[in-house]
Coordinates of C-alpha atoms in Angstrom, one line a residue:
X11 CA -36.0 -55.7 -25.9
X12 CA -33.2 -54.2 -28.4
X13 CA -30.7 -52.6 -27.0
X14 CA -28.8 -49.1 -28.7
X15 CA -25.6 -48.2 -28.0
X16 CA -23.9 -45.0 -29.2
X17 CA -20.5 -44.3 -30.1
X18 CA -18.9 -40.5 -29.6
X19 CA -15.8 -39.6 -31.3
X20 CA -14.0 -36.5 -29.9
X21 CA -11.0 -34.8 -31.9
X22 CA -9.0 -32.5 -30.0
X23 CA -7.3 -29.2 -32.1
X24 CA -5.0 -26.9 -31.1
X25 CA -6.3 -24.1 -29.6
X26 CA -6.2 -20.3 -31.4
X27 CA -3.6 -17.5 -30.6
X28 CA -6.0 -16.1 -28.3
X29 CA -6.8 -19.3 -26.0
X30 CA -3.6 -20.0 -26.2
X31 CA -2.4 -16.6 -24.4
X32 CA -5.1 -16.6 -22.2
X33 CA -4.4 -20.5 -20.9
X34 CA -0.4 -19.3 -20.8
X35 CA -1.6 -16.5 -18.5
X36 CA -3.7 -18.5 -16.4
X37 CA -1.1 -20.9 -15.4
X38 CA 1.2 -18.3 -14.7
X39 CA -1.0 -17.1 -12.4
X40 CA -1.6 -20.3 -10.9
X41 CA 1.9 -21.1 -10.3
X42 CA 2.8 -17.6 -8.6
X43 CA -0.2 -18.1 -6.4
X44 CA 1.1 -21.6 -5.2
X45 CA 4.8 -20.1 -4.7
X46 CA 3.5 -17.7 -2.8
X47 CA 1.2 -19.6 0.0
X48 CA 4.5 -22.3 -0.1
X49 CA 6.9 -19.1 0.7
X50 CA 4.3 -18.2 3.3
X51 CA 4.3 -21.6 4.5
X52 CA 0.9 -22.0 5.0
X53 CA -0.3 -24.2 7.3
X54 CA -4.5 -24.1 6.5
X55 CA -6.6 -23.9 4.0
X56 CA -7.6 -20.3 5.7
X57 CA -4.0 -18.8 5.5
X58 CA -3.3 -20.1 2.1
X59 CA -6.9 -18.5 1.0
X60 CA -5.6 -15.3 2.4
X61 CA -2.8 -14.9 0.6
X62 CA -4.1 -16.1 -3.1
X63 CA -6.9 -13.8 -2.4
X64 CA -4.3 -11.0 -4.4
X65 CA -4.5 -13.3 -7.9
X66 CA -6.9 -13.2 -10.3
X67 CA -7.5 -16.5 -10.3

């Protein structure tokens, strides 16, 4: 029995203006939502769910 084996070559690119924004916002929104349920000091997984609730996340 012959084995085949396949090689995959993957090139990453920069992404475009708009992706770019978009990923910029995301992770903003991200890191606002964490500062907030650390301010809160949140002890669960319950309170810190109820306060990154507010983000669009």
């Amino acid at each position: 029995m012959t084995e085949v084996t396949e090689t995959l070559e993957l090139k990453l690119v920069d992404p475009n203006t708009h992706k770019h924004r978009k990923l910029c916002e995301t992770k903003t929104a991200y890191q606002r939502a964490l500062s907030a349920a650390f301010n809160a000091n949140c002890a669960t997984q319950s309170a810190t769910n109820d306060i990154v609730v507010d983000y669009d996340l």
